[in-house]
Amino acid sequence: GAVVSQHPSWVICKSGTSVKIECRSLDFQATTMFWYRQFPKQSLMLMATSNEGSKATYEQGVEKDKFLINHASLTLSTLTVTSAHPEDSSFYICSASRAGGENEQFFGPGTRLTVL
Amino acid sequence: SQKIEQNSEALNIQEGKTATLTCNYTNYSPAYLQWYRQDPGRGPVFLLLIRENEKEKRKERLKVTFDTTLKQSLFHITASQPADSATYLCAPSNTGFQKLVFGTGTRLLVSP
């Protein structure tokens, strides 16, 4: 149990385009979902926390107008990178916490974004 | 500010030995401490969670200790195997569905 999927697993896009990444909890309801970014040889950096039906809470330094997060249901959250630039190229990972859990997070497999 | 430190250098050990990884934190009083495993190009996988009132927790070949006085957690893998080679991340947390702040991780290499 507690499986989280992400789609797509990798994407290559041109500079200036927008990219949407989906995160789904497959067998549980995710009270809270988190979006992280990871650059090579670095640890995960939290970008934002989202709760179903409410606005996401962004970490300091993360542009909310550039990284749009929608948490429309208890099993789906999306991250849209708007007007992507090469410096946005990174590994984006989502995670989800489930109600009744002990605050452990279940991570998706990640999405590799490359902006040309 | 909160700081989480893990050995940045890779830990190389031989198969069958016990691997011990360290996580130190400062300016923080977490109620929980979590350990995750991350393989290259993959998302982290939850391994163990230990509460502040627990000194030790075990799961199969894994053992975690939590010393709130030293502000340190140790993560042990006994009878290590090459398949245990990965990066291990620690993440202190508090109650509720709060965000996790991850350490930089320690890469473990188990050679046959």
Short mmCIF file of C-alpha atoms in Angstrom, two decimals:
data_model
loop_
_atom_site.label_atom_id
_atom_site.label_comp_id
_atom_site.label_asym_id
_atom_site.label_seq_id
_atom_site.Cartn_x
_atom_site.Cartn_y
_atom_site.Cartn_z
CA GLY A 1 0.00 0.00 0.00
CA ALA A 2 0.83 3.72 -0.03
CA VAL A 3 1.88 4.01 -3.66
CA VAL A 4 2.44 7.38 -5.28
CA SER A 5 2.81 7.78 -9.02
CA GLN A 6 4.08 10.67 -11.11
CA HIS A 7 3.56 11.45 -14.74
CA PRO A 8 5.49 11.97 -16.87
CA SER A 9 8.68 10.31 -15.66
CA TRP A 10 10.72 12.57 -17.89
CA VAL A 11 10.03 15.52 -20.17
CA ILE A 12 12.10 17.67 -22.51
CA CYS A 13 10.69 21.02 -23.52
CA LYS A 14 11.71 24.23 -25.20
CA SER A 15 12.45 27.36 -23.22
CA GLY A 16 9.32 29.44 -22.67
CA THR A 17 6.85 26.58 -22.69
CA SER A 18 4.85 25.30 -19.73
CA VAL A 19 5.03 21.78 -18.36
CA LYS A 20 2.51 20.03 -16.12
CA ILE A 21 3.51 17.21 -13.79
CA GLU A 22 0.90 15.01 -12.13
CA CYS A 23 1.18 13.32 -8.77
CA ARG A 24 -1.33 10.68 -7.73
CA SER A 25 -1.79 8.63 -4.59
CA LEU A 26 -3.01 5.31 -5.96
CA ASP A 27 -4.30 3.43 -2.95
CA PHE A 28 -4.84 6.01 -0.25
CA GLN A 29 -6.22 9.47 0.27
CA ALA A 30 -3.50 12.06 0.63
CA THR A 31 -4.35 14.71 3.16
CA THR A 32 -1.28 16.67 2.24
CA MET A 33 1.01 16.57 -0.76
CA PHE A 34 4.46 18.04 -1.06
CA TRP A 35 6.56 19.06 -4.05
CA TYR A 36 10.35 18.89 -3.98
CA ARG A 37 13.12 19.74 -6.37
CA GLN A 38 16.47 18.01 -6.41
CA PHE A 39 19.55 19.16 -8.27
CA PRO A 40 22.40 16.73 -9.00
CA LYS A 41 24.27 15.58 -5.90
CA GLN A 42 22.08 17.70 -3.65
CA SER A 43 19.35 16.84 -1.21
CA LEU A 44 15.66 17.37 -1.72
CA MET A 45 14.50 20.96 -1.39
CA LEU A 46 10.88 21.48 -0.48
CA MET A 47 9.10 23.81 -2.87
CA ALA A 48 5.57 23.83 -1.53
CA THR A 49 3.00 22.07 0.60
CA SER A 50 -0.53 21.61 -0.65
CA ASN A 51 -3.73 20.53 1.00
CA GLU A 52 -6.75 19.41 -0.95
CA GLY A 53 -9.04 22.28 -1.81
CA SER A 54 -6.83 25.06 -0.52
CA LYS A 55 -3.98 27.19 -1.80
CA ALA A 56 -0.48 25.80 -1.63
CA THR A 57 2.03 27.12 0.86
CA TYR A 58 5.29 27.96 -0.88
CA GLU A 59 8.73 27.92 0.66
CA GLN A 60 10.76 31.08 0.75
CA GLY A 61 12.34 31.83 -2.58
CA VAL A 62 9.93 29.72 -4.63
CA GLU A 63 7.89 31.80 -7.08
CA LYS A 64 4.25 30.83 -6.77
CA ASP A 65 3.38 32.38 -10.14
CA LYS A 66 6.02 30.27 -11.84
CA PHE A 67 5.32 27.00 -10.09
CA LEU A 68 1.54 26.60 -10.06
CA ILE A 69 0.21 23.91 -7.77
CA ASN A 70 -3.32 22.54 -7.88
CA HIS A 71 -4.53 19.96 -5.37
CA ALA A 72 -7.96 19.27 -6.79
CA SER A 73 -8.72 16.02 -5.00
CA LEU A 74 -7.44 13.80 -2.21
CA THR A 75 -5.57 11.71 -4.76
CA LEU A 76 -4.25 14.22 -7.28
CA SER A 77 -1.93 17.20 -7.19
CA THR A 78 -0.37 18.91 -10.19
CA LEU A 79 2.67 21.12 -10.55
CA THR A 80 2.88 23.37 -13.60
CA VAL A 81 6.21 24.96 -14.42
CA THR A 82 5.25 28.05 -16.41
CA SER A 83 7.52 29.65 -18.97
CA ALA A 84 10.24 27.14 -18.22
CA HIS A 85 13.88 28.13 -18.63
CA PRO A 86 17.04 25.99 -18.64
CA GLU A 87 17.70 26.79 -14.98
CA ASP A 88 14.39 25.06 -14.14
CA SER A 89 15.85 21.78 -15.37
CA SER A 90 15.82 19.49 -12.36
CA PHE A 91 14.35 16.38 -10.81
CA TYR A 92 10.89 17.11 -9.42
CA ILE A 93 9.51 14.74 -6.82
CA CYS A 94 6.16 14.73 -5.08
CA SER A 95 5.20 13.04 -1.85
CA ALA A 96 2.02 12.46 0.07
CA SER A 97 1.02 11.97 3.67
CA ARG A 98 -2.02 9.93 4.50
CA ALA A 99 -4.61 10.48 7.18
CA GLY A 100 -3.97 8.37 10.25
CA GLY A 101 -0.34 7.94 9.42
CA GLU A 102 2.65 8.83 11.52
CA ASN A 103 3.78 11.73 9.38
CA GLU A 104 5.86 9.54 7.10
CA GLN A 105 5.80 10.62 3.49
CA PHE A 106 5.40 8.39 0.46
CA PHE A 107 7.29 9.61 -2.55
CA GLY A 108 6.62 9.37 -6.23
CA PRO A 109 9.33 8.14 -8.60
CA GLY A 110 10.16 11.67 -9.72
CA THR A 111 10.03 13.58 -13.00
CA ARG A 112 13.17 14.60 -14.82
CA LEU A 113 12.61 17.97 -16.51
CA THR A 114 15.06 19.19 -19.13
CA VAL A 115 14.51 22.63 -20.61
CA LEU A 116 16.41 23.33 -23.81
CA SER B 1 18.23 28.34 11.76
CA GLN B 2 17.58 24.61 11.71
CA LYS B 3 20.50 22.57 10.54
CA ILE B 4 20.71 18.88 9.72
CA GLU B 5 24.11 17.31 9.15
CA GLN B 6 24.95 13.97 7.65
CA ASN B 7 28.35 12.76 6.54
CA SER B 8 28.78 14.09 3.05
CA GLU B 9 31.53 11.62 2.22
CA ALA B 10 30.52 8.21 0.99
CA LEU B 11 30.74 5.33 3.43
CA ASN B 12 32.45 2.28 1.95
CA ILE B 13 32.09 -1.03 3.74
CA GLN B 14 32.43 -4.69 2.94
CA GLU B 15 29.50 -7.02 2.58
CA GLY B 16 28.48 -8.59 5.87
CA LYS B 17 29.69 -5.71 8.02
CA THR B 18 27.48 -3.28 9.92
CA ALA B 19 27.05 0.16 8.39
CA THR B 20 26.46 3.07 10.76
CA LEU B 21 25.25 6.42 9.47
CA THR B 22 24.98 9.57 11.56
CA CYS B 23 22.45 12.39 11.56
CA ASN B 24 23.02 15.43 13.76
CA TYR B 25 20.63 18.34 14.09
CA THR B 26 20.83 21.77 15.71
CA ASN B 27 18.35 24.49 16.62
CA TYR B 28 15.61 21.91 16.49
CA SER B 29 13.55 19.77 18.86
CA PRO B 30 11.82 17.23 16.65
CA ALA B 31 9.16 14.87 17.92
CA TYR B 32 10.07 12.32 15.25
CA LEU B 33 13.03 11.44 13.15
CA GLN B 34 12.61 9.63 9.88
CA TRP B 35 15.06 7.79 7.67
CA TYR B 36 14.66 7.33 3.93
CA ARG B 37 16.59 5.52 1.23
CA GLN B 38 17.11 7.06 -2.20
CA ASP B 39 18.48 5.30 -5.24
CA PRO B 40 19.87 7.34 -8.17
CA GLY B 41 17.13 8.86 -10.29
CA ARG B 42 14.37 7.67 -7.97
CA GLY B 43 12.22 9.15 -5.24
CA PRO B 44 13.08 8.41 -1.60
CA VAL B 45 11.58 5.38 0.10
CA PHE B 46 10.47 5.55 3.73
CA LEU B 47 12.37 3.16 6.00
CA LEU B 48 11.84 3.93 9.67
CA LEU B 49 10.35 6.52 11.99
CA ILE B 50 11.41 6.88 15.60
CA ARG B 51 9.67 9.04 18.17
CA GLU B 52 11.42 11.27 20.70
CA ASN B 53 10.39 8.99 23.57
CA GLU B 54 11.84 5.92 21.87
CA LYS B 55 15.54 5.30 22.22
CA GLU B 56 15.77 2.56 19.65
CA LYS B 57 13.71 1.03 16.89
CA ARG B 58 14.35 -2.03 14.75
CA LYS B 59 13.04 -3.36 11.48
CA GLU B 60 14.65 -6.49 10.09
CA ARG B 61 18.33 -5.62 9.55
CA LEU B 62 17.78 -1.93 10.30
CA LYS B 63 18.17 -0.23 13.65
CA VAL B 64 17.70 3.44 14.47
CA THR B 65 18.56 5.25 17.68
CA PHE B 66 17.43 8.72 18.73
CA ASP B 67 19.32 10.66 21.38
CA THR B 68 17.53 13.93 22.06
CA THR B 69 20.27 15.05 24.46
CA LEU B 70 23.01 14.66 21.88
CA LYS B 71 20.59 15.76 19.13
CA GLN B 72 21.67 12.80 17.10
CA SER B 73 20.27 9.75 15.37
CA LEU B 74 22.27 6.72 14.30
CA PHE B 75 21.13 4.42 11.53
CA HIS B 76 22.56 0.91 11.44
CA ILE B 77 22.35 -1.74 8.75
CA THR B 78 23.57 -5.12 9.99
CA ALA B 79 24.85 -7.87 7.70
CA SER B 80 25.05 -5.32 4.89
CA GLN B 81 24.59 -6.42 1.30
CA PRO B 82 25.56 -4.79 -2.02
CA ALA B 83 21.84 -4.16 -2.57
CA ASP B 84 21.94 -1.81 0.43
CA SER B 85 24.11 0.59 -1.58
CA ALA B 86 22.16 3.84 -1.84
CA THR B 87 21.93 7.31 -0.34
CA TYR B 88 20.30 7.47 3.06
CA LEU B 89 18.50 10.62 4.16
CA CYS B 90 17.41 11.63 7.63
CA ALA B 91 14.53 14.02 8.28
CA PRO B 92 13.51 15.34 11.68
CA SER B 93 9.85 16.29 11.95
CA ASN B 94 7.19 17.33 14.37
CA THR B 95 3.64 16.24 14.93
CA GLY B 96 0.99 16.59 12.32
CA PHE B 97 1.42 16.67 8.59
CA GLN B 98 4.26 19.07 8.65
CA LYS B 99 6.90 19.47 6.05
CA LEU B 100 10.11 17.49 6.27
CA VAL B 101 13.53 19.05 6.06
CA PHE B 102 16.03 16.56 4.74
CA GLY B 103 19.68 16.20 5.50
CA THR B 104 22.09 16.12 2.60
CA GLY B 105 22.26 12.35 2.78
CA THR B 106 25.09 9.87 3.10
CA ARG B 107 25.95 7.59 0.25
CA LEU B 108 26.59 4.01 1.31
CA LEU B 109 28.61 1.65 -0.89
CA VAL B 110 28.68 -2.00 0.07
CA SER B 111 31.24 -4.00 -1.83
CA PRO B 112 31.05 -7.78 -2.25
#
